[in-house]
Amino acid sequence: MKQIHNFINGEFVATGKTFDKRSPLDNAIIAKVHEAGRGEVDAAVAAARAALAGPWGKLTVAERVDLLYGVADGINQRFDEFLAAECADTGKPMSLARHLDIPRGAANFKIFADVIKNVPTECFEMATPDGRGAMNYSVRRPVGVVGVICPWNLPLLLMTWKVGPALACGNAVVVKPSEETPQTATLLGEVMNAVGIPKGVYNVVHGFGPNSAGEFVTTHARVDAITFTGETRTGAAIMQAAANGGRPVSLEMGGKNPAIVFADCDFDAAIEGTLRSVFANCGQVCLGTERIYVERPIFERFVAALKRGAEGLKIGPPEDATTGIGPLISREHQSKVLSYYKRAAELGATVVTGGGVPEMPEHLKDGAWVQPTIWTGLDDDSPIAREEIFGPCTLIQPFDGEDEVIRRANDTQYGLACSIWTRDLARAHRIAPQIEAGLVWVNSWFLRDLRTPFGGAKQSGIGREGGVHSLEFYTELKNICIKL
Ligand code: NAD
Ligand code: 6OD
């Protein structure tokens, strides 16, 4: 059986306690994961501190940049291994991971190497009563040891989205991957060693949240800052842990993202984009669309076209090039999503398509499969319209006017993302700023320029990362005032 070890101070570390990693495809155990206890977390934090005090802390920016370029190249050189590991853990289609998860895993190191190389700091000359003046300039310094707590939906992409900038800024990290997806973070340890990243800069500890590695990292007094992606409830628990010691947090959390489709949209583009935003990664994308508001004149046509698209998605295993949708991450998550499918039916939804478990071949029947599902006929107060489901499902509702749809789109505790589909750019400019969300796409979805601010409003997040915004979190900006 494959063993997944912790990666501490440049070494792969076994522990006395393991847990099972099961395949989403058939629920079979595919690996034993070595769970880190307090001792391993202590060792990882100590290794990170030693790296900061040692060779890593002494590198120039140019030297760090070279190493991070090396990490990106190292991921690309072992692209197929990362692809196989990511798809084994998540069950996602290889066609998706090949163009999204793995390339972005590499790009996250390159982009932040470029950012740190090119960002200037500020300087203010000031007058003083003696006429000689003073000069203020600022320098950025690493915050120290960063705890990185990761989810399972885009494991390598989202982990490197944090580790890339953290290392570019000169920090050392202790990463806690999701218990569901331990493999690619561990494999990255091999790349770090091969490239010559000093020992202790990148550490990985495996385990769960409460009473396990997640809690041990976030409550550790010598972890200086915590960056997190996951559920809003977990983010709140982590914020409480970070309050002890007044440590900074960056939180990227849940969503209940709307799409707004106007009758004047490019219809085919809106259908293509919405199919992706609802069903990509089996609906397990934080930015995914779970509520669709369609202007009444095209409502029936839109519902029919999205239904055709959903029914055209082939459900299957990762390696099948014709697979459009894989399983959910786990049987546990399948139960959660199916509980919403049941609830929607009980609440009187019209099930336009799906609503259950697909027929799968015998060898896949124990996997976490669910049908792509579309509902109509529920109102904004329904739990289906309010709670994050995180599956391949969406509720479509008609609307009649701009003010109405803005109010309904904003009527949520979340504020992560929104897509607006219209050919009227004046309208797009008018509406986009009124949407209470960190990210608004017009005529697109998940189109990412990594220099732009990324994060959630309301209960979808605290802080922004991306480009220079990541530097705000991963560095201390220090003012130095020189009296002349
Ligand atoms: P989760 O919150 O269950 O787990 C995330 C991580 O937190 C895991 O590594 C888990 O072990 C750890 N954890 C859990 N409890 C903890 C605790 N008390 N202390 C420390 N660590 C703890 O989230 P998930 O199920 O892995 O991911 C799905 C969720 O993530 C969805 O809500 C989705 O919207 C959200 N998400 C948000 C973004 C974003 O950018 N805003 C991106 C991806 C996913
Ligand atoms: O593209 C990104 O940088 C990013 N953080 C995406 C998040 C996707 C959520 O599932």
PDB file of N, CA, C and O in Angstrom, residues 279-319:
ATOM      1  N   PHE A 279     -20.658  23.205 -13.429  1.00  0.00           N
ATOM      2  CA  PHE A 279     -20.320  21.783 -13.383  1.00  0.00           C
ATOM      3  C   PHE A 279     -18.829  21.468 -13.376  1.00  0.00           C
ATOM      4  O   PHE A 279     -18.456  20.318 -13.124  1.00  0.00           O
ATOM      5  N   ALA A 280     -17.965  22.442 -13.647  1.00  0.00           N
ATOM      6  CA  ALA A 280     -16.526  22.137 -13.667  1.00  0.00           C
ATOM      7  C   ALA A 280     -16.103  21.582 -12.310  1.00  0.00           C
ATOM      8  O   ALA A 280     -16.601  22.019 -11.267  1.00  0.00           O
ATOM      9  N   ASN A 281     -15.217  20.622 -12.342  1.00  0.00           N
ATOM     10  CA  ASN A 281     -14.703  20.009 -11.106  1.00  0.00           C
ATOM     11  C   ASN A 281     -15.855  19.430 -10.271  1.00  0.00           C
ATOM     12  O   ASN A 281     -15.812  19.444  -9.046  1.00  0.00           O
ATOM     13  N   CYS A 282     -16.885  18.957 -10.968  1.00  0.00           N
ATOM     14  CA  CYS A 282     -18.089  18.402 -10.318  1.00  0.00           C
ATOM     15  C   CYS A 282     -18.699  19.426  -9.351  1.00  0.00           C
ATOM     16  O   CYS A 282     -19.184  19.061  -8.277  1.00  0.00           O
ATOM     17  N   GLY A 283     -18.647  20.693  -9.758  1.00  0.00           N
ATOM     18  CA  GLY A 283     -19.277  21.753  -8.951  1.00  0.00           C
ATOM     19  C   GLY A 283     -18.492  22.122  -7.707  1.00  0.00           C
ATOM     20  O   GLY A 283     -18.955  22.928  -6.903  1.00  0.00           O
ATOM     21  N   GLN A 284     -17.303  21.568  -7.568  1.00  0.00           N
ATOM     22  CA  GLN A 284     -16.528  21.819  -6.349  1.00  0.00           C
ATOM     23  C   GLN A 284     -15.484  22.905  -6.604  1.00  0.00           C
ATOM     24  O   GLN A 284     -14.274  22.672  -6.536  1.00  0.00           O
ATOM     25  N   VAL A 285     -15.953  24.069  -6.962  1.00  0.00           N
ATOM     26  CA  VAL A 285     -15.100  25.239  -7.144  1.00  0.00           C
ATOM     27  C   VAL A 285     -15.728  26.343  -6.310  1.00  0.00           C
ATOM     28  O   VAL A 285     -16.932  26.604  -6.432  1.00  0.00           O
ATOM     29  N   CYS A 286     -14.931  26.990  -5.486  1.00  0.00           N
ATOM     30  CA  CYS A 286     -15.505  28.005  -4.597  1.00  0.00           C
ATOM     31  C   CYS A 286     -16.187  29.110  -5.392  1.00  0.00           C
ATOM     32  O   CYS A 286     -17.110  29.753  -4.913  1.00  0.00           O
ATOM     33  N   LEU A 287     -15.705  29.332  -6.626  1.00  0.00           N
ATOM     34  CA  LEU A 287     -16.234  30.406  -7.468  1.00  0.00           C
ATOM     35  C   LEU A 287     -17.450  29.960  -8.268  1.00  0.00           C
ATOM     36  O   LEU A 287     -18.030  30.733  -9.025  1.00  0.00           O
ATOM     37  N   GLY A 288     -17.819  28.702  -8.133  1.00  0.00           N
ATOM     38  CA  GLY A 288     -18.873  28.101  -8.950  1.00  0.00           C
ATOM     39  C   GLY A 288     -20.228  28.757  -8.753  1.00  0.00           C
ATOM     40  O   GLY A 288     -20.522  29.354  -7.716  1.00  0.00           O
ATOM     41  N   THR A 289     -21.061  28.608  -9.775  1.00  0.00           N
ATOM     42  CA  THR A 289     -22.375  29.257  -9.779  1.00  0.00           C
ATOM     43  C   THR A 289     -23.431  28.310  -9.211  1.00  0.00           C
ATOM     44  O   THR A 289     -23.716  27.279  -9.815  1.00  0.00           O
ATOM     45  N   GLU A 290     -24.028  28.678  -8.104  1.00  0.00           N
ATOM     46  CA  GLU A 290     -25.102  27.844  -7.542  1.00  0.00           C
ATOM     47  C   GLU A 290     -26.467  28.513  -7.665  1.00  0.00           C
ATOM     48  O   GLU A 290     -27.475  27.930  -7.296  1.00  0.00           O
ATOM     49  N   ARG A 291     -26.475  29.803  -8.126  1.00  0.00           N
ATOM     50  CA  ARG A 291     -27.757  30.500  -8.341  1.00  0.00           C
ATOM     51  C   ARG A 291     -27.665  31.191  -9.695  1.00  0.00           C
ATOM     52  O   ARG A 291     -26.705  31.927  -9.932  1.00  0.00           O
ATOM     53  N   ILE A 292     -28.658  30.982 -10.530  1.00  0.00           N
ATOM     54  CA  ILE A 292     -28.655  31.657 -11.837  1.00  0.00           C
ATOM     55  C   ILE A 292     -29.942  32.467 -11.974  1.00  0.00           C
ATOM     56  O   ILE A 292     -31.035  31.920 -11.818  1.00  0.00           O
ATOM     57  N   TYR A 293     -29.777  33.754 -12.221  1.00  0.00           N
ATOM     58  CA  TYR A 293     -30.932  34.626 -12.472  1.00  0.00           C
ATOM     59  C   TYR A 293     -30.951  34.938 -13.969  1.00  0.00           C
ATOM     60  O   TYR A 293     -29.981  35.491 -14.501  1.00  0.00           O
ATOM     61  N   VAL A 294     -32.049  34.561 -14.625  1.00  0.00           N
ATOM     62  CA  VAL A 294     -32.136  34.730 -16.073  1.00  0.00           C
ATOM     63  C   VAL A 294     -33.295  35.684 -16.374  1.00  0.00           C
ATOM     64  O   VAL A 294     -34.416  35.497 -15.865  1.00  0.00           O
ATOM     65  N   GLU A 295     -33.012  36.667 -17.241  1.00  0.00           N
ATOM     66  CA  GLU A 295     -34.074  37.628 -17.575  1.00  0.00           C
ATOM     67  C   GLU A 295     -35.232  36.886 -18.258  1.00  0.00           C
ATOM     68  O   GLU A 295     -34.998  36.025 -19.124  1.00  0.00           O
ATOM     69  N   ARG A 296     -36.433  37.246 -17.843  1.00  0.00           N
ATOM     70  CA  ARG A 296     -37.614  36.416 -18.171  1.00  0.00           C
ATOM     71  C   ARG A 296     -37.773  36.079 -19.659  1.00  0.00           C
ATOM     72  O   ARG A 296     -38.087  34.919 -19.980  1.00  0.00           O
ATOM     73  N   PRO A 297     -37.524  37.015 -20.589  1.00  0.00           N
ATOM     74  CA  PRO A 297     -37.784  36.652 -21.999  1.00  0.00           C
ATOM     75  C   PRO A 297     -36.968  35.441 -22.489  1.00  0.00           C
ATOM     76  O   PRO A 297     -37.397  34.772 -23.426  1.00  0.00           O
ATOM     77  N   ILE A 298     -35.811  35.186 -21.877  1.00  0.00           N
ATOM     78  CA  ILE A 298     -35.035  34.032 -22.375  1.00  0.00           C
ATOM     79  C   ILE A 298     -34.992  32.897 -21.338  1.00  0.00           C
ATOM     80  O   ILE A 298     -34.217  31.952 -21.488  1.00  0.00           O
ATOM     81  N   PHE A 299     -35.826  32.976 -20.315  1.00  0.00           N
ATOM     82  CA  PHE A 299     -35.742  32.006 -19.215  1.00  0.00           C
ATOM     83  C   PHE A 299     -35.915  30.562 -19.714  1.00  0.00           C
ATOM     84  O   PHE A 299     -35.048  29.701 -19.489  1.00  0.00           O
ATOM     85  N   GLU A 300     -37.018  30.299 -20.412  1.00  0.00           N
ATOM     86  CA  GLU A 300     -37.309  28.905 -20.819  1.00  0.00           C
ATOM     87  C   GLU A 300     -36.215  28.390 -21.754  1.00  0.00           C
ATOM     88  O   GLU A 300     -35.776  27.249 -21.637  1.00  0.00           O
ATOM     89  N   ARG A 301     -35.785  29.275 -22.656  1.00  0.00           N
ATOM     90  CA  ARG A 301     -34.765  28.852 -23.632  1.00  0.00           C
ATOM     91  C   ARG A 301     -33.451  28.538 -22.912  1.00  0.00           C
ATOM     92  O   ARG A 301     -32.763  27.575 -23.220  1.00  0.00           O
ATOM     93  N   PHE A 302     -33.116  29.379 -21.925  1.00  0.00           N
ATOM     94  CA  PHE A 302     -31.872  29.175 -21.179  1.00  0.00           C
ATOM     95  C   PHE A 302     -31.925  27.853 -20.396  1.00  0.00           C
ATOM     96  O   PHE A 302     -30.984  27.063 -20.422  1.00  0.00           O
ATOM     97  N   VAL A 303     -33.034  27.626 -19.721  1.00  0.00           N
ATOM     98  CA  VAL A 303     -33.170  26.390 -18.926  1.00  0.00           C
ATOM     99  C   VAL A 303     -33.025  25.168 -19.840  1.00  0.00           C
ATOM    100  O   VAL A 303     -32.296  24.214 -19.521  1.00  0.00           O
ATOM    101  N   ALA A 304     -33.677  25.232 -20.982  1.00  0.00           N
ATOM    102  CA  ALA A 304     -33.625  24.078 -21.901  1.00  0.00           C
ATOM    103  C   ALA A 304     -32.202  23.856 -22.411  1.00  0.00           C
ATOM    104  O   ALA A 304     -31.732  22.710 -22.498  1.00  0.00           O
ATOM    105  N   ALA A 305     -31.501  24.941 -22.712  1.00  0.00           N
ATOM    106  CA  ALA A 305     -30.136  24.796 -23.258  1.00  0.00           C
ATOM    107  C   ALA A 305     -29.174  24.302 -22.178  1.00  0.00           C
ATOM    108  O   ALA A 305     -28.300  23.467 -22.446  1.00  0.00           O
ATOM    109  N   LEU A 306     -29.331  24.818 -20.958  1.00  0.00           N
ATOM    110  CA  LEU A 306     -28.427  24.361 -19.889  1.00  0.00           C
ATOM    111  C   LEU A 306     -28.701  22.883 -19.579  1.00  0.00           C
ATOM    112  O   LEU A 306     -27.773  22.109 -19.329  1.00  0.00           O
ATOM    113  N   LYS A 307     -29.959  22.503 -19.625  1.00  0.00           N
ATOM    114  CA  LYS A 307     -30.323  21.086 -19.417  1.00  0.00           C
ATOM    115  C   LYS A 307     -29.636  20.206 -20.480  1.00  0.00           C
ATOM    116  O   LYS A 307     -29.019  19.197 -20.149  1.00  0.00           O
ATOM    117  N   ARG A 308     -29.732  20.645 -21.741  1.00  0.00           N
ATOM    118  CA  ARG A 308     -29.087  19.860 -22.811  1.00  0.00           C
ATOM    119  C   ARG A 308     -27.600  19.737 -22.541  1.00  0.00           C
ATOM    120  O   ARG A 308     -27.013  18.661 -22.653  1.00  0.00           O
ATOM    121  N   GLY A 309     -26.982  20.850 -22.133  1.00  0.00           N
ATOM    122  CA  GLY A 309     -25.539  20.832 -21.867  1.00  0.00           C
ATOM    123  C   GLY A 309     -25.206  19.903 -20.718  1.00  0.00           C
ATOM    124  O   GLY A 309     -24.259  19.107 -20.795  1.00  0.00           O
ATOM    125  N   ALA A 310     -25.986  19.979 -19.646  1.00  0.00           N
ATOM    126  CA  ALA A 310     -25.715  19.134 -18.466  1.00  0.00           C
ATOM    127  C   ALA A 310     -25.861  17.666 -18.837  1.00  0.00           C
ATOM    128  O   ALA A 310     -25.050  16.823 -18.421  1.00  0.00           O
ATOM    129  N   GLU A 311     -26.876  17.376 -19.614  1.00  0.00           N
ATOM    130  CA  GLU A 311     -27.105  15.972 -19.972  1.00  0.00           C
ATOM    131  C   GLU A 311     -26.065  15.466 -20.970  1.00  0.00           C
ATOM    132  O   GLU A 311     -25.880  14.264 -21.125  1.00  0.00           O
ATOM    133  N   GLY A 312     -25.368  16.398 -21.601  1.00  0.00           N
ATOM    134  CA  GLY A 312     -24.311  16.011 -22.530  1.00  0.00           C
ATOM    135  C   GLY A 312     -22.967  15.767 -21.845  1.00  0.00           C
ATOM    136  O   GLY A 312     -22.006  15.329 -22.484  1.00  0.00           O
ATOM    137  N   LEU A 313     -22.889  16.062 -20.554  1.00  0.00           N
ATOM    138  CA  LEU A 313     -21.614  15.857 -19.853  1.00  0.00           C
ATOM    139  C   LEU A 313     -21.446  14.379 -19.546  1.00  0.00           C
ATOM    140  O   LEU A 313     -22.307  13.780 -18.884  1.00  0.00           O
ATOM    141  N   LYS A 314     -20.351  13.804 -19.996  1.00  0.00           N
ATOM    142  CA  LYS A 314     -20.162  12.375 -19.742  1.00  0.00           C
ATOM    143  C   LYS A 314     -19.553  12.194 -18.354  1.00  0.00           C
ATOM    144  O   LYS A 314     -18.545  12.809 -18.015  1.00  0.00           O
ATOM    145  N   ILE A 315     -20.186  11.375 -17.546  1.00  0.00           N
ATOM    146  CA  ILE A 315     -19.694  11.096 -16.195  1.00  0.00           C
ATOM    147  C   ILE A 315     -18.740   9.920 -16.292  1.00  0.00           C
ATOM    148  O   ILE A 315     -19.079   8.888 -16.870  1.00  0.00           O
ATOM    149  N   GLY A 316     -17.531  10.090 -15.734  1.00  0.00           N
ATOM    150  CA  GLY A 316     -16.594   8.973 -15.862  1.00  0.00           C
ATOM    151  C   GLY A 316     -15.301   9.206 -15.120  1.00  0.00           C
ATOM    152  O   GLY A 316     -15.133  10.196 -14.408  1.00  0.00           O
ATOM    153  N   PRO A 317     -14.372   8.268 -15.277  1.00  0.00           N
ATOM    154  CA  PRO A 317     -13.093   8.332 -14.559  1.00  0.00           C
ATOM    155  C   PRO A 317     -12.111   9.308 -15.217  1.00  0.00           C
ATOM    156  O   PRO A 317     -12.286   9.683 -16.374  1.00  0.00           O
ATOM    157  N   PRO A 318     -11.075   9.695 -14.477  1.00  0.00           N
ATOM    158  CA  PRO A 318     -10.172  10.767 -14.929  1.00  0.00           C
ATOM    159  C   PRO A 318      -9.492  10.507 -16.267  1.00  0.00           C
ATOM    160  O   PRO A 318      -9.363  11.414 -17.085  1.00  0.00           O
ATOM    161  N   GLU A 319      -9.061   9.260 -16.493  1.00  0.00           N
ATOM    162  CA  GLU A 319      -8.198   9.010 -17.651  1.00  0.00           C
ATOM    163  C   GLU A 319      -8.972   8.939 -18.965  1.00  0.00           C
ATOM    164  O   GLU A 319      -8.385   9.018 -20.036  1.00  0.00           O
TER     165      GLU A 319
END
